[in-house]
PDB file of C-alpha atoms in Angstrom:
ATOM      1  CA  MET A 564       2.529   4.015  15.513  1.00 48.00           C
ATOM      2  CA  GLU A 565       1.439   7.884  14.952  1.00 80.00           C
ATOM      3  CA  PHE A 566      -1.674   8.883  15.473  1.00 84.00           C
ATOM      4  CA  GLU A 567      -2.185  10.101  12.173  1.00 85.00           C
ATOM      5  CA  LYS A 568      -1.317   6.217  10.561  1.00 86.00           C
ATOM      6  CA  LYS A 569      -3.920   4.772  13.171  1.00 86.00           C
ATOM      7  CA  VAL A 570      -6.472   6.537  12.489  1.00 90.00           C
ATOM      8  CA  LEU A 571      -6.028   5.990   8.834  1.00 92.00           C
ATOM      9  CA  SER A 572      -5.815   1.813   9.501  1.00 92.00           C
ATOM     10  CA  ARG A 573      -9.228   2.179  11.205  1.00 92.00           C
ATOM     11  CA  GLU A 574     -10.830   4.061   7.966  1.00 93.00           C
ATOM     12  CA  ILE A 575      -9.561   1.452   6.108  1.00 95.00           C
ATOM     13  CA  GLN A 576     -11.115  -0.850   9.243  1.00 93.00           C
ATOM     14  CA  GLN A 577     -14.377   0.635   8.433  1.00 91.00           C
ATOM     15  CA  SER A 578     -13.883   0.440   4.749  1.00 91.00           C
ATOM     16  CA  LEU A 579     -13.393  -3.275   4.213  1.00 93.00           C
ATOM     17  CA  TYR A 580     -13.982  -5.198   7.349  1.00 88.00           C
ATOM     18  CA  GLU A 581     -17.773  -6.204   6.607  1.00 85.00           C
ATOM     19  CA  SER A 582     -16.701  -6.220   3.273  1.00 91.00           C
ATOM     20  CA  GLY A 583     -15.046  -9.527   3.089  1.00 91.00           C
ATOM     21  CA  LEU A 584     -12.547  -8.131   0.433  1.00 95.00           C
ATOM     22  CA  THR A 585      -9.305  -7.752   1.221  1.00 97.00           C
ATOM     23  CA  VAL A 586      -5.788  -6.202   0.667  1.00 98.00           C
ATOM     24  CA  GLY A 587      -2.231  -6.732   0.900  1.00 98.00           C
ATOM     25  CA  THR A 588       1.055  -5.422   0.262  1.00 98.00           C
ATOM     26  CA  ALA A 589       4.016  -4.892  -1.688  1.00 98.00           C
ATOM     27  CA  GLU A 590       6.885  -2.952  -0.436  1.00 98.00           C
ATOM     28  CA  SER A 591      10.179  -2.304  -1.647  1.00 98.00           C
ATOM     29  CA  CYS A 592      11.054   1.339   0.193  1.00 97.00           C
ATOM     30  CA  THR A 593       8.963   1.002   2.604  1.00 98.00           C
ATOM     31  CA  GLY A 594      10.029  -2.329   3.831  1.00 97.00           C
ATOM     32  CA  GLY A 595       6.783  -3.603   5.615  1.00 98.00           C
ATOM     33  CA  ARG A 596       5.961   0.226   6.890  1.00 97.00           C
ATOM     34  CA  VAL A 597       2.269  -0.024   5.134  1.00 98.00           C
ATOM     35  CA  ALA A 598       1.522  -3.289   6.684  1.00 98.00           C
ATOM     36  CA  GLU A 599       2.467  -2.876   9.675  1.00 97.00           C
ATOM     37  CA  ALA A 600       0.312   0.274  10.046  1.00 96.00           C
ATOM     38  CA  ILE A 601      -2.980  -1.506   8.326  1.00 97.00           C
ATOM     39  CA  ILE A 602      -2.778  -4.426  11.259  1.00 96.00           C
ATOM     40  CA  ALA A 603      -1.953  -1.847  13.925  1.00 93.00           C
ATOM     41  CA  VAL A 604      -6.009  -2.133  14.635  1.00 93.00           C
ATOM     42  CA  PRO A 605      -8.202  -4.994  16.341  1.00 92.00           C
ATOM     43  CA  GLY A 606      -9.495  -7.134  13.439  1.00 93.00           C
ATOM     44  CA  ALA A 607      -7.498  -6.405  10.467  1.00 96.00           C
ATOM     45  CA  SER A 608      -6.994 -10.383   9.932  1.00 95.00           C
ATOM     46  CA  THR A 609     -10.394  -9.898   8.874  1.00 95.00           C
ATOM     47  CA  TYR A 610      -9.140  -8.148   5.521  1.00 96.00           C
ATOM     48  CA  PHE A 611      -5.389  -7.924   5.570  1.00 98.00           C
ATOM     49  CA  LYS A 612      -3.759 -10.943   3.991  1.00 98.00           C
ATOM     50  CA  GLY A 613      -0.187 -10.097   4.097  1.00 98.00           C
ATOM     51  CA  GLY A 614       2.409  -8.521   2.579  1.00 98.00           C
ATOM     52  CA  ILE A 615       5.808  -8.354   0.719  1.00 98.00           C
ATOM     53  CA  VAL A 616       8.473  -6.916   1.607  1.00 98.00           C
ATOM     54  CA  CYS A 617      10.377  -6.906  -2.154  1.00 97.00           C
ATOM     55  CA  TYR A 618      13.381  -4.715  -1.327  1.00 95.00           C
ATOM     56  CA  THR A 619      15.075  -6.043  -4.604  1.00 97.00           C
ATOM     57  CA  ASN A 620      14.363  -6.602  -8.196  1.00 97.00           C
ATOM     58  CA  GLU A 621      14.943 -10.631  -8.055  1.00 98.00           C
ATOM     59  CA  VAL A 622      12.340 -10.593  -5.296  1.00 97.00           C
ATOM     60  CA  LYS A 623       9.943  -7.987  -7.342  1.00 98.00           C
ATOM     61  CA  GLU A 624      10.489 -10.588 -10.784  1.00 98.00           C
ATOM     62  CA  ASN A 625      10.327 -13.667  -8.580  1.00 98.00           C
ATOM     63  CA  LEU A 626       7.900 -12.801  -6.053  1.00 97.00           C
ATOM     64  CA  LEU A 627       5.854 -10.597  -7.864  1.00 98.00           C
ATOM     65  CA  SER A 628       6.592 -11.231 -11.216  1.00 98.00           C
ATOM     66  CA  VAL A 629       8.028  -7.896 -12.275  1.00 98.00           C
ATOM     67  CA  ASP A 630       9.389  -8.198 -15.786  1.00 98.00           C
ATOM     68  CA  HIS A 631      13.075  -8.142 -15.501  1.00 98.00           C
ATOM     69  CA  GLN A 632      13.314  -5.965 -18.851  1.00 98.00           C
ATOM     70  CA  LEU A 633      10.794  -3.198 -17.431  1.00 98.00           C
ATOM     71  CA  LEU A 634      13.441  -3.168 -14.621  1.00 98.00           C
ATOM     72  CA  GLU A 635      16.231  -3.146 -16.394  1.00 97.00           C
ATOM     73  CA  GLU A 636      14.590  -0.368 -19.253  1.00 97.00           C
ATOM     74  CA  LYS A 637      13.131   1.698 -16.385  1.00 96.00           C
ATOM     75  CA  SER A 638      14.441   0.738 -13.078  1.00 97.00           C
ATOM     76  CA  ALA A 639      12.496   0.127 -10.253  1.00 97.00           C
ATOM     77  CA  VAL A 640      11.631   3.667  -9.232  1.00 98.00           C
ATOM     78  CA  CYS A 641       8.832   4.280 -11.792  1.00 98.00           C
ATOM     79  CA  GLU A 642       5.371   4.289 -12.369  1.00 98.00           C
ATOM     80  CA  GLU A 643       5.003   0.768 -14.503  1.00 98.00           C
ATOM     81  CA  VAL A 644       6.981  -0.986 -11.603  1.00 98.00           C
ATOM     82  CA  ALA A 645       4.703   0.289  -9.064  1.00 98.00           C
ATOM     83  CA  VAL A 646       1.500  -0.774 -11.401  1.00 98.00           C
ATOM     84  CA  ALA A 647       3.244  -4.097 -11.825  1.00 98.00           C
ATOM     85  CA  MET A 648       3.976  -4.973  -7.929  1.00 98.00           C
ATOM     86  CA  VAL A 649       0.166  -3.991  -7.530  1.00 98.00           C
ATOM     87  CA  ASN A 650      -1.142  -6.819  -9.604  1.00 98.00           C
ATOM     88  CA  GLY A 651       1.903  -9.530  -8.714  1.00 98.00           C
ATOM     89  CA  ALA A 652       0.842  -8.812  -4.963  1.00 98.00           C
ATOM     90  CA  ILE A 653      -3.059  -9.335  -6.057  1.00 98.00           C
ATOM     91  CA  LYS A 654      -2.174 -12.371  -8.059  1.00 98.00           C
ATOM     92  CA  THR A 655       1.051 -13.668  -5.595  1.00 98.00           C
ATOM     93  CA  LEU A 656      -1.682 -13.119  -2.177  1.00 98.00           C
ATOM     94  CA  ASN A 657      -4.889 -13.652  -3.310  1.00 98.00           C
ATOM     95  CA  VAL A 658      -6.407 -10.320  -2.804  1.00 98.00           C
ATOM     96  CA  ASP A 659      -8.969  -8.305  -3.979  1.00 97.00           C
ATOM     97  CA  TYR A 660      -7.167  -5.010  -3.294  1.00 98.00           C
ATOM     98  CA  ALA A 661      -3.283  -4.332  -2.836  1.00 98.00           C
ATOM     99  CA  ILE A 662      -0.686  -0.974  -2.156  1.00 98.00           C
ATOM    100  CA  ALA A 663       2.877  -0.722  -3.535  1.00 98.00           C
ATOM    101  CA  THR A 664       5.034   1.464  -2.587  1.00 98.00           C
ATOM    102  CA  THR A 665       8.816   1.956  -4.728  1.00 98.00           C
ATOM    103  CA  GLY A 666      11.853   4.554  -4.454  1.00 98.00           C
ATOM    104  CA  VAL A 667      14.818   5.640  -3.595  1.00 97.00           C
ATOM    105  CA  ALA A 668      14.257   6.962   0.410  1.00 96.00           C
ATOM    106  CA  GLY A 669      17.788   8.026   1.002  1.00 96.00           C
ATOM    107  CA  PRO A 670      20.067   9.134   2.307  1.00 95.00           C
ATOM    108  CA  GLY A 671      21.800   7.397  -0.701  1.00 94.00           C
ATOM    109  CA  GLY A 672      21.025   5.508  -3.831  1.00 94.00           C
ATOM    110  CA  GLY A 673      19.630   8.317  -6.355  1.00 93.00           C
ATOM    111  CA  THR A 674      20.054   9.264  -9.649  1.00 94.00           C
ATOM    112  CA  PRO A 675      19.347  12.091 -12.200  1.00 94.00           C
ATOM    113  CA  GLU A 676      16.662  10.250 -13.451  1.00 94.00           C
ATOM    114  CA  ASN A 677      15.068   9.172  -9.637  1.00 96.00           C
ATOM    115  CA  PRO A 678      16.873  11.726  -7.146  1.00 97.00           C
ATOM    116  CA  VAL A 679      16.179  10.378  -3.011  1.00 97.00           C
ATOM    117  CA  GLY A 680      12.940  11.222  -2.270  1.00 97.00           C
ATOM    118  CA  THR A 681      11.412   9.857  -5.615  1.00 98.00           C
ATOM    119  CA  ILE A 682       8.737   7.070  -4.310  1.00 98.00           C
ATOM    120  CA  TRP A 683       5.749   5.852  -6.733  1.00 98.00           C
ATOM    121  CA  ILE A 684       2.701   4.258  -4.504  1.00 98.00           C
ATOM    122  CA  ALA A 685       0.931   2.483  -6.348  1.00 98.00           C
ATOM    123  CA  CYS A 686      -2.950   0.743  -4.748  1.00 98.00           C
ATOM    124  CA  GLY A 687      -6.066  -0.466  -6.619  1.00 98.00           C
ATOM    125  CA  SER A 688      -7.638  -3.734  -7.993  1.00 97.00           C
ATOM    126  CA  ALA A 689      -6.623  -5.578 -11.161  1.00 96.00           C
ATOM    127  CA  ASP A 690      -8.642  -3.301 -13.406  1.00 95.00           C
ATOM    128  CA  ASN A 691      -8.310  -0.117 -11.667  1.00 97.00           C
ATOM    129  CA  ILE A 692      -4.973   1.323  -9.842  1.00 98.00           C
ATOM    130  CA  VAL A 693      -4.731   4.677  -9.394  1.00 98.00           C
ATOM    131  CA  THR A 694      -0.834   5.833  -8.569  1.00 98.00           C
ATOM    132  CA  VAL A 695       1.234   8.953  -7.074  1.00 98.00           C
ATOM    133  CA  LYS A 696       4.631   9.850  -7.033  1.00 98.00           C
ATOM    134  CA  LEU A 697       6.826  11.739  -4.025  1.00 98.00           C
ATOM    135  CA  THR A 698       9.437  13.962  -4.984  1.00 97.00           C
ATOM    136  CA  GLU A 699      10.929  15.862  -2.173  1.00 97.00           C
ATOM    137  CA  ASP A 700      13.653  14.819  -0.041  1.00 97.00           C
ATOM    138  CA  PHE A 701      13.020  15.354   3.949  1.00 97.00           C
ATOM    139  CA  GLY A 702      15.894  12.909   4.855  1.00 97.00           C
ATOM    140  CA  ARG A 703      15.852   9.127   4.897  1.00 97.00           C
ATOM    141  CA  ASP A 704      13.283   8.450   7.998  1.00 97.00           C
ATOM    142  CA  ILE A 705      10.527  11.615   7.085  1.00 96.00           C
ATOM    143  CA  ASN A 706      10.664  10.216   3.723  1.00 97.00           C
ATOM    144  CA  LEU A 707       9.531   6.972   4.888  1.00 97.00           C
ATOM    145  CA  ALA A 708       7.424   8.247   7.444  1.00 96.00           C
ATOM    146  CA  ILE A 709       5.826  10.571   4.728  1.00 97.00           C
ATOM    147  CA  ALA A 710       5.679   7.911   1.796  1.00 98.00           C
ATOM    148  CA  THR A 711       3.768   5.175   4.296  1.00 97.00           C
ATOM    149  CA  SER A 712       1.042   7.861   5.265  1.00 96.00           C
ATOM    150  CA  LYS A 713       0.527   8.782   1.446  1.00 97.00           C
ATOM    151  CA  ALA A 714      -0.314   4.829   0.557  1.00 98.00           C
ATOM    152  CA  LEU A 715      -3.030   4.910   3.299  1.00 97.00           C
ATOM    153  CA  GLN A 716      -4.525   8.299   1.846  1.00 97.00           C
ATOM    154  CA  LEU A 717      -4.050   7.142  -1.258  1.00 98.00           C
ATOM    155  CA  PHE A 718      -5.827   3.560  -0.298  1.00 98.00           C
ATOM    156  CA  LEU A 719      -8.414   5.632   1.598  1.00 96.00           C
ATOM    157  CA  SER A 720      -9.708   8.130  -1.991  1.00 97.00           C
ATOM    158  CA  TYR A 721      -9.558   4.588  -4.062  1.00 97.00           C
ATOM    159  CA  LEU A 722     -11.788   3.315  -1.970  1.00 96.00           C
ATOM    160  CA  ALA A 723     -14.147   6.271  -1.629  1.00 94.00           C
ATOM    161  CA  GLU A 724     -14.404   6.681  -4.903  1.00 95.00           C
ATOM    162  CA  ASN A 725     -14.741   2.637  -5.823  1.00 92.00           C
ATOM    163  CA  PRO A 726     -16.773   1.834  -2.724  1.00 88.00           C
ATOM    164  CA  PRO A 727     -16.581  -1.910  -1.680  1.00 82.00           C
ATOM    165  CA  LYS A 728     -19.689  -4.242  -2.027  1.00 73.00           C
ATOM    166  CA  TYR A 729     -20.951  -5.374   1.288  1.00 63.00           C
ATOM    167  CA  GLU A 730     -21.127  -8.844   1.721  1.00 52.00           C
ATOM    168  CA  HIS A 731     -23.761  -8.662   4.501  1.00 46.00           C
ATOM    169  CA  GLU A 732     -27.130  -6.433   4.386  1.00 44.00           C
ATOM    170  CA  GLU A 733     -25.612  -3.710   7.662  1.00 47.00           C
ATOM    171  CA  GLY A 734     -21.821  -3.269   6.790  1.00 45.00           C
ATOM    172  CA  THR A 735     -21.576  -2.377  10.400  1.00 45.00           C
ATOM    173  CA  ILE A 736     -17.976  -2.755  12.233  1.00 45.00           C
ATOM    174  CA  PRO A 737     -18.193  -4.850  15.958  1.00 45.00           C
ATOM    175  CA  ASP A 738     -17.215  -2.263  18.852  1.00 44.00           C
ATOM    176  CA  VAL A 739     -13.388  -2.541  18.795  1.00 44.00           C
ATOM    177  CA  GLU A 740     -12.225   0.778  19.667  1.00 44.00           C
ATOM    178  CA  LYS A 741     -12.301  -0.667  23.400  1.00 41.00           C
ATOM    179  CA  ASP A 742      -8.928  -2.575  22.316  1.00 44.00           C
ATOM    180  CA  MET A 743      -7.442   0.215  20.106  1.00 43.00           C
ATOM    181  CA  ASP A 744      -5.448   1.400  23.203  1.00 41.00           C
TER     182      ASP A 744
END
């Protein structure tokens, strides 16, 4: 795993470990890469409940309750679907927060409305979701790496602006640094 993603995952751990709050993922184009990054640090099971890889519209509809009409009218690559995926993951996984990705990683599949490299990322809680749109195409592998990093960064920014309320007084994290190798 790239060093940057490991650092971001560690920062997510520092924000959530003692809070008692949980996160899950709903990933289309990134195919589980965000979940993989989150669980790369020891102790992730304390706050990460799981992820749904929803590569097809059928799975988005059936597992995340994304509206069929929305998918038909706007396609899966839009802000509204990313937001719906966050809400669906929060409900389906019974988590406090969710991170979602949907887009066109390439090399094919792009349209004039959503060219290759168009990726929507959303994260947040049921009552407060933020989004970001990526639009540049650097090739499939780099597009997916960038989307994964941006998803982790967006979630960290979200947590910084909406700090979790800690269940415990101290809010400290046990020393798991030695297990990070």
